[in-house]
Coordinates of C-alpha atoms in Angstrom, one line a residue:
M1 CA 37.9 117.8 -3.1
S2 CA 38.8 114.4 -4.6
T3 CA 36.5 111.8 -5.8
S4 CA 36.4 108.2 -5.5
L5 CA 36.8 107.1 -9.2
E6 CA 39.3 109.7 -10.1
G7 CA 41.7 108.9 -12.5
I8 CA 39.3 106.0 -13.9
R9 CA 38.4 106.6 -17.8
V10 CA 35.3 104.4 -19.2
L11 CA 34.5 104.2 -22.9
D12 CA 31.0 103.8 -22.8
L13 CA 29.3 102.6 -26.0
T14 CA 26.2 102.0 -24.6
R15 CA 22.9 103.3 -25.3
V16 CA 19.2 103.6 -23.8
L17 CA 19.0 103.0 -20.0
A18 CA 20.9 100.2 -18.1
G19 CA 24.5 101.2 -19.6
P20 CA 24.0 104.8 -19.6
Y21 CA 22.8 104.2 -15.8
C22 CA 25.8 102.3 -14.9
S23 CA 28.2 105.0 -16.5
M24 CA 26.3 107.9 -15.3
I25 CA 26.8 106.7 -11.6
L26 CA 30.7 106.1 -12.4
G27 CA 30.9 109.4 -13.7
D28 CA 29.0 110.7 -10.4
L29 CA 31.8 109.1 -8.4
G30 CA 34.4 111.1 -10.6
A31 CA 35.1 108.7 -13.3
E32 CA 36.1 110.3 -16.8
V33 CA 33.3 108.7 -19.0
I34 CA 33.4 109.0 -22.7
K35 CA 30.1 108.4 -24.2
V36 CA 30.6 107.0 -27.8
E37 CA 27.5 107.3 -30.4
A38 CA 27.3 107.1 -34.2
P39 CA 27.9 110.4 -36.2
G40 CA 24.8 112.2 -35.5
G41 CA 24.1 110.7 -32.0
S42 CA 22.5 107.2 -31.9
D43 CA 21.3 107.1 -28.3
D44 CA 17.4 106.3 -28.9
T45 CA 16.4 108.2 -25.6
R46 CA 17.5 111.6 -27.3
K47 CA 14.1 111.3 -29.1
W48 CA 12.1 109.2 -26.6
G49 CA 9.4 111.9 -25.6
P50 CA 7.5 114.1 -24.8
P51 CA 8.5 115.8 -22.5
F52 CA 11.3 117.8 -24.3
Q53 CA 12.9 121.0 -23.3
E54 CA 14.2 123.0 -26.0
G55 CA 14.3 119.9 -28.2
I56 CA 16.2 118.0 -25.4
S57 CA 14.3 114.6 -24.3
A58 CA 13.9 114.5 -20.6
Y59 CA 14.5 110.8 -21.0
Y60 CA 18.0 111.3 -22.1
L61 CA 18.8 113.7 -19.4
C62 CA 18.0 111.5 -16.6
A63 CA 21.0 108.8 -17.4
N64 CA 23.6 111.1 -19.1
R65 CA 25.1 113.6 -16.9
N66 CA 29.0 113.6 -15.9
K67 CA 29.9 112.5 -19.5
K68 CA 31.7 113.8 -22.4
S69 CA 30.3 113.0 -25.7
M70 CA 32.1 111.9 -29.0
T71 CA 30.8 110.3 -32.1
V72 CA 32.7 107.5 -33.9
D73 CA 31.7 105.2 -37.1
L74 CA 32.4 102.1 -35.4
K75 CA 32.2 100.5 -38.9
S76 CA 35.1 102.4 -40.4
S77 CA 38.5 101.3 -40.1
E78 CA 39.4 104.7 -39.0
G79 CA 36.7 104.5 -36.4
K80 CA 38.2 101.2 -35.1
E81 CA 41.4 102.8 -35.0
I82 CA 40.0 105.7 -32.8
I83 CA 38.6 103.2 -30.4
H84 CA 41.7 101.2 -30.5
K85 CA 43.8 104.5 -29.3
L86 CA 41.0 105.1 -26.5
V87 CA 41.3 101.5 -25.3
K88 CA 44.8 101.6 -24.9
R89 CA 44.3 104.9 -22.4
S90 CA 41.0 103.4 -20.8
D91 CA 40.0 101.4 -17.8
V92 CA 36.9 100.4 -18.8
V93 CA 34.8 99.3 -21.7
M94 CA 31.1 99.1 -21.8
H95 CA 28.9 97.9 -24.4
N96 CA 25.1 96.8 -24.8
F97 CA 25.3 95.7 -28.3
K98 CA 23.2 92.4 -29.3
T99 CA 25.7 89.4 -28.8
G100 CA 27.8 88.9 -31.5
T101 CA 28.0 92.6 -32.8
M102 CA 31.1 93.4 -31.1
E103 CA 32.9 90.4 -32.7
R104 CA 31.5 91.4 -36.1
L105 CA 33.2 94.6 -35.2
G106 CA 36.6 93.5 -34.2
L107 CA 35.9 95.1 -30.7
D108 CA 35.2 92.3 -28.8
Y109 CA 36.9 91.3 -25.2
K110 CA 39.4 89.2 -26.8
A111 CA 40.5 92.0 -29.4
L112 CA 40.6 94.5 -26.9
N113 CA 42.3 92.6 -24.2
E114 CA 45.6 92.4 -26.6
I115 CA 45.5 96.0 -27.0
N116 CA 45.0 96.7 -23.2
P117 CA 45.5 93.5 -20.8
R118 CA 44.3 95.8 -17.8
I119 CA 41.0 96.6 -19.7
V120 CA 37.9 95.9 -17.7
Y121 CA 35.1 95.0 -20.3
C122 CA 31.4 95.1 -19.2
S123 CA 28.8 93.4 -21.9
I124 CA 25.2 94.1 -21.0
T125 CA 22.6 92.4 -23.2
G126 CA 18.9 91.2 -23.0
F127 CA 20.0 87.2 -22.2
G128 CA 23.8 87.2 -21.9
E129 CA 26.5 86.0 -23.7
T130 CA 25.6 82.4 -23.4
G131 CA 22.8 80.2 -23.4
P132 CA 20.0 79.4 -26.1
Y133 CA 18.3 83.0 -25.8
K134 CA 21.6 84.8 -26.2
N135 CA 20.8 86.3 -29.9
L136 CA 17.2 87.5 -28.7
P137 CA 16.9 91.2 -28.4
G138 CA 15.7 91.9 -24.8
Y139 CA 14.1 95.3 -23.7
D140 CA 12.8 95.6 -19.9
F141 CA 8.9 95.4 -20.7
I142 CA 9.8 92.0 -22.1
I143 CA 12.3 90.7 -19.2
Q144 CA 9.9 91.8 -16.8
A145 CA 7.5 89.3 -18.4
M146 CA 9.7 86.5 -18.8
S147 CA 11.6 86.8 -15.4
G148 CA 8.1 86.3 -13.2
L149 CA 8.2 89.7 -11.8
M150 CA 4.9 90.8 -13.9
S151 CA 3.3 87.4 -12.3
I152 CA 3.6 88.6 -9.0
T153 CA 3.0 92.3 -9.7
G154 CA -0.7 93.4 -9.6
D155 CA -3.5 91.7 -7.9
E156 CA -6.1 88.8 -8.6
H157 CA -8.1 91.5 -10.5
S158 CA -5.8 93.3 -12.5
G159 CA -3.8 90.4 -14.1
P160 CA 0.1 90.7 -14.3
Q161 CA 1.5 94.1 -14.2
K162 CA 4.8 95.8 -14.8
L163 CA 6.6 98.3 -12.5
G164 CA 6.2 101.9 -13.2
I165 CA 9.8 102.2 -14.4
A166 CA 12.2 100.1 -16.3
I167 CA 13.0 98.3 -13.2
T168 CA 15.2 95.5 -14.9
D169 CA 17.4 98.6 -16.6
V170 CA 18.1 100.1 -13.4
L171 CA 18.8 96.8 -11.6
T172 CA 21.1 95.7 -14.3
G173 CA 23.0 99.1 -14.2
L174 CA 23.4 98.9 -10.6
Y175 CA 25.1 95.1 -11.0
A176 CA 27.4 96.4 -13.9
C177 CA 28.4 99.4 -11.2
I178 CA 29.3 96.6 -8.7
G179 CA 30.9 94.4 -11.0
I180 CA 33.1 97.0 -12.9
Q181 CA 34.3 98.4 -9.4
S182 CA 35.2 94.9 -8.5
A183 CA 37.0 94.2 -11.2
L184 CA 38.9 97.2 -10.9
L185 CA 39.9 96.4 -7.3
E186 CA 41.2 93.0 -8.4
R187 CA 43.1 94.2 -10.9
Q188 CA 45.4 96.2 -8.3
K189 CA 46.3 92.8 -7.2
S190 CA 46.2 90.7 -10.3
G191 CA 47.2 93.6 -12.7
K192 CA 44.9 92.2 -15.2
G193 CA 41.4 92.9 -16.6
Q194 CA 38.5 91.0 -17.3
M195 CA 35.2 90.6 -18.9
I196 CA 31.8 91.0 -17.2
D197 CA 28.8 89.1 -18.7
L198 CA 25.6 90.9 -17.6
S199 CA 22.0 90.2 -18.8
L200 CA 18.8 92.0 -17.8
Y201 CA 17.1 88.6 -17.4
D202 CA 19.8 87.6 -14.8
A203 CA 19.4 90.7 -12.9
A204 CA 15.4 90.4 -13.1
V205 CA 15.4 86.6 -11.8
S206 CA 18.0 87.9 -9.0
S207 CA 15.6 90.6 -7.8
L208 CA 12.8 88.0 -7.1
I209 CA 14.6 87.6 -3.6
N210 CA 12.1 86.2 -0.7
I211 CA 9.3 85.3 -3.5
G212 CA 11.6 83.1 -5.4
S213 CA 12.8 81.7 -2.2
N214 CA 9.4 80.9 -1.1
Y215 CA 8.6 78.9 -4.2
L216 CA 12.2 77.1 -4.2
M217 CA 11.5 76.1 -0.6
S218 CA 7.5 75.3 -1.0
G219 CA 6.9 74.5 -4.5
E220 CA 4.0 76.7 -4.5
V221 CA 3.5 79.1 -7.5
P222 CA 3.3 82.3 -5.7
E223 CA -0.1 84.9 -6.2
R224 CA -0.4 88.2 -6.9
L225 CA -1.0 90.0 -3.7
G226 CA -1.4 93.5 -4.9
N227 CA 0.1 95.7 -1.8
Q228 CA 0.1 93.1 0.4
H229 CA 3.1 91.3 1.4
A230 CA 3.7 87.4 1.1
N231 CA 5.4 86.9 4.5
I232 CA 4.6 89.7 6.7
V233 CA 1.2 91.1 8.1
P234 CA 0.1 93.8 8.4
Y235 CA 2.0 95.2 5.5
Q236 CA 0.1 96.7 3.0
T237 CA -2.0 99.8 1.9
F238 CA -4.9 100.9 4.1
Y239 CA -7.6 103.9 3.4
S240 CA -7.9 106.6 5.7
S241 CA -10.8 109.0 5.9
D242 CA -9.4 111.0 3.1
G243 CA -6.6 108.8 1.2
E244 CA -4.7 105.9 1.1
M245 CA -1.4 105.0 3.2
V246 CA 1.1 102.2 3.6
I247 CA 1.5 100.4 7.1
A248 CA 4.8 98.4 7.2
V249 CA 4.7 96.4 10.6
G250 CA 8.0 94.1 10.8
N251 CA 7.8 92.6 14.2
D252 CA 5.4 91.6 16.9
R253 CA 6.7 95.0 19.1
Q254 CA 5.4 97.1 16.4
F255 CA 2.4 94.9 16.0
R256 CA 1.4 95.8 19.5
S257 CA 2.2 99.6 19.5
L258 CA -0.1 99.8 16.3
C259 CA -3.0 97.9 18.1
R260 CA -2.3 100.3 21.2
L261 CA -2.7 103.7 18.8
L262 CA -5.6 102.3 17.1
G263 CA -7.5 101.9 20.4
Q264 CA -7.6 98.2 19.7
P265 CA -5.0 96.8 22.4
Q266 CA -7.1 93.5 22.6
L267 CA -6.0 92.5 18.8
S268 CA -2.3 91.8 20.0
E269 CA -3.3 89.5 22.5
D270 CA -5.9 87.5 20.2
P271 CA -4.3 84.1 19.6
R272 CA -5.1 84.2 15.9
F273 CA -2.4 87.5 15.9
I274 CA 0.1 87.2 18.4
T275 CA 2.8 86.4 16.3
N276 CA 3.9 87.2 12.7
P277 CA 3.2 83.3 11.5
D278 CA -0.3 83.8 13.1
R279 CA -1.2 87.0 11.4
V280 CA 0.0 85.7 7.9
A281 CA -2.1 82.5 8.7
H282 CA -5.3 84.7 9.6
R283 CA -4.6 87.6 7.2
Q284 CA -8.2 87.6 6.1
Q285 CA -9.7 88.1 9.4
L286 CA -7.2 90.6 10.6
T287 CA -7.0 93.2 7.8
P288 CA -10.8 94.0 7.9
L289 CA -10.7 94.9 11.9
L290 CA -7.7 97.0 11.1
Q291 CA -9.1 98.6 7.8
K292 CA -12.3 99.6 10.0
A293 CA -10.3 101.5 12.4
F294 CA -8.0 103.2 10.2
S295 CA -10.8 104.6 8.2
K296 CA -11.8 106.9 11.3
Q297 CA -9.0 109.5 11.0
S298 CA -7.1 111.2 8.3
T299 CA -3.8 110.1 6.7
A300 CA -2.2 112.9 8.6
Y301 CA -3.5 112.2 11.6
W302 CA -2.3 108.4 11.7
K303 CA 1.0 109.6 10.5
E304 CA 1.5 111.7 13.4
L305 CA 0.6 108.9 15.5
C306 CA 2.6 106.2 14.1
D307 CA 5.7 108.3 13.7
K308 CA 5.4 109.3 17.6
E309 CA 5.1 105.4 18.4
G310 CA 7.7 104.1 15.7
V311 CA 5.0 102.2 13.8
P312 CA 6.5 102.2 10.2
F313 CA 4.3 104.4 8.1
G314 CA 4.2 106.2 4.6
P315 CA 1.7 108.4 2.7
I316 CA 1.5 107.4 -0.8
Q317 CA 3.0 110.5 -2.4
T318 CA 2.7 111.6 -6.0
I319 CA 5.9 112.8 -7.9
N320 CA 4.9 116.4 -7.3
E321 CA 4.3 115.9 -3.5
L322 CA 8.0 114.0 -3.2
V323 CA 9.9 116.9 -5.0
Q324 CA 8.7 119.0 -1.9
D325 CA 9.4 116.6 0.7
P326 CA 11.9 118.5 3.1
Q327 CA 13.7 115.0 3.9
L328 CA 14.8 114.9 0.0
Q329 CA 15.7 118.5 0.0
A330 CA 18.1 118.1 2.8
R331 CA 19.5 115.2 1.5
K332 CA 20.3 117.1 -2.0
M333 CA 18.1 114.8 -4.1
F334 CA 17.2 117.3 -6.8
L335 CA 19.6 119.1 -8.7
Q336 CA 19.8 121.8 -11.1
T337 CA 22.5 122.8 -13.7
D338 CA 22.7 124.8 -16.8
H339 CA 22.4 123.3 -20.4
P340 CA 23.5 125.3 -23.3
K341 CA 20.3 124.4 -25.4
A342 CA 17.9 123.0 -23.0
G343 CA 18.5 126.2 -20.3
R344 CA 18.2 125.5 -16.5
I345 CA 17.5 121.7 -16.1
K346 CA 16.4 119.6 -13.3
L347 CA 17.9 116.2 -12.2
I348 CA 17.7 113.6 -10.0
G349 CA 20.5 113.6 -7.8
S350 CA 22.8 110.7 -6.7
P351 CA 21.9 108.7 -3.4
L352 CA 25.2 107.9 -2.5
K353 CA 26.5 110.1 0.1
L354 CA 30.4 109.8 0.7
S355 CA 32.1 111.8 3.7
R356 CA 35.8 112.4 2.2
T357 CA 35.0 111.7 -1.6
P358 CA 31.3 113.2 -2.3
T359 CA 29.7 112.7 -5.7
V360 CA 30.0 115.4 -8.2
L361 CA 27.9 117.0 -11.0
S362 CA 30.3 118.3 -13.0
H363 CA 28.9 118.3 -16.4
Y364 CA 25.5 118.5 -17.9
P365 CA 24.3 115.6 -20.3
P366 CA 26.0 116.4 -23.3
D367 CA 25.0 116.8 -27.1
P368 CA 26.2 114.2 -29.6
G369 CA 29.8 114.6 -30.3
E370 CA 30.3 117.6 -28.2
H371 CA 33.7 116.7 -27.2
T372 CA 34.6 114.7 -30.3
S373 CA 37.3 117.2 -31.4
E374 CA 38.7 117.5 -27.9
I375 CA 39.2 114.0 -27.4
L376 CA 40.8 113.2 -30.8
D377 CA 43.2 116.1 -29.9
G378 CA 44.2 114.5 -26.8
L379 CA 45.0 111.2 -28.9
G380 CA 47.4 113.1 -31.1
Y381 CA 45.1 114.1 -34.3
S382 CA 46.0 117.1 -36.0
E383 CA 43.1 120.0 -36.9
E384 CA 43.4 119.1 -40.3
E385 CA 42.8 115.3 -39.8
I386 CA 39.9 116.0 -37.4
K387 CA 38.4 118.5 -39.9
R388 CA 38.6 116.0 -42.6
M389 CA 36.8 113.3 -40.5
I390 CA 34.2 115.6 -40.0
H391 CA 33.9 116.1 -43.3
D392 CA 33.8 112.6 -44.2
Q393 CA 31.4 111.9 -41.6
S394 CA 33.6 109.2 -40.0
I395 CA 33.2 111.1 -36.7

């Protein structure tokens, strides 16, 4: 069965998360991804742990399947020559070096565009290739702090909180996928490549969505609401008799259904609570009434009733619970494959479900330089030349 990006070659000079996450998605969709590292391996996540499985980092495994790995010294003339040969045969080049690094290496967009005018070149940096912050390093935690995300996460008692994952890396990786595929589509008409300039900072700010829009419209700095929603009520966590759960009522009809199943139909007729704007205005009065009702029964009880009545409901699951979730099992969201060193490894699957060109798991996350000889052989280097470069530590 064919794949969506079959025939597309991606030269991936990224490391850590945002870039590798993007290139992994492209690999899932069938692109040939060549992961380039310095000799010995230079992706920091190879050493981020524990946990490790037979010396292989779980962090590295999460974002590097479906790639080939080669090692090249980008500072050497021979290394640059190898990259130039690969660029001639590639469709996409990705990097996440600090601003100015690729120019110093002679591997910037202008230089590579002269070698291959059809190349799509994606730069991922903390703050972008322009602006007063362009030379600053940008890690996810820093970006979460600066972008406003931490200022709206947590509650009045907790202080600003980061999300539990490197969300700005994930967002930027997704934007990179969108940008790269858009540029490839446009190239079919123009025959030309182009440069994509992505920053974690921009991606994080774009994710403020309604909270950012609320401020732009009202001028009011948003407060931290914890597990409550700024624009919708009730849309938050509640305690049952045996745990905590989420209710997400998105419209007035759902609110009426909720009141009925709680045995409190009069609440939906109370002038303070009839419409969502009413409920937002009287949040402090409504929430305790709902909480009192929810505390009388178990989470499982409320889930059964809410599911039956069409009221959006979710138990707060831990990771060990969700891996057993029958819905995720049915959707094949957890995969297994063999790794020559780590043995049998478990990976989170792709959420992309394409009917004719499904995603693939064709290769485990590779060791550093695992495919260097194979790739150089395909570029026309002799066995003797490859052995010499290995001896000279240029690859």
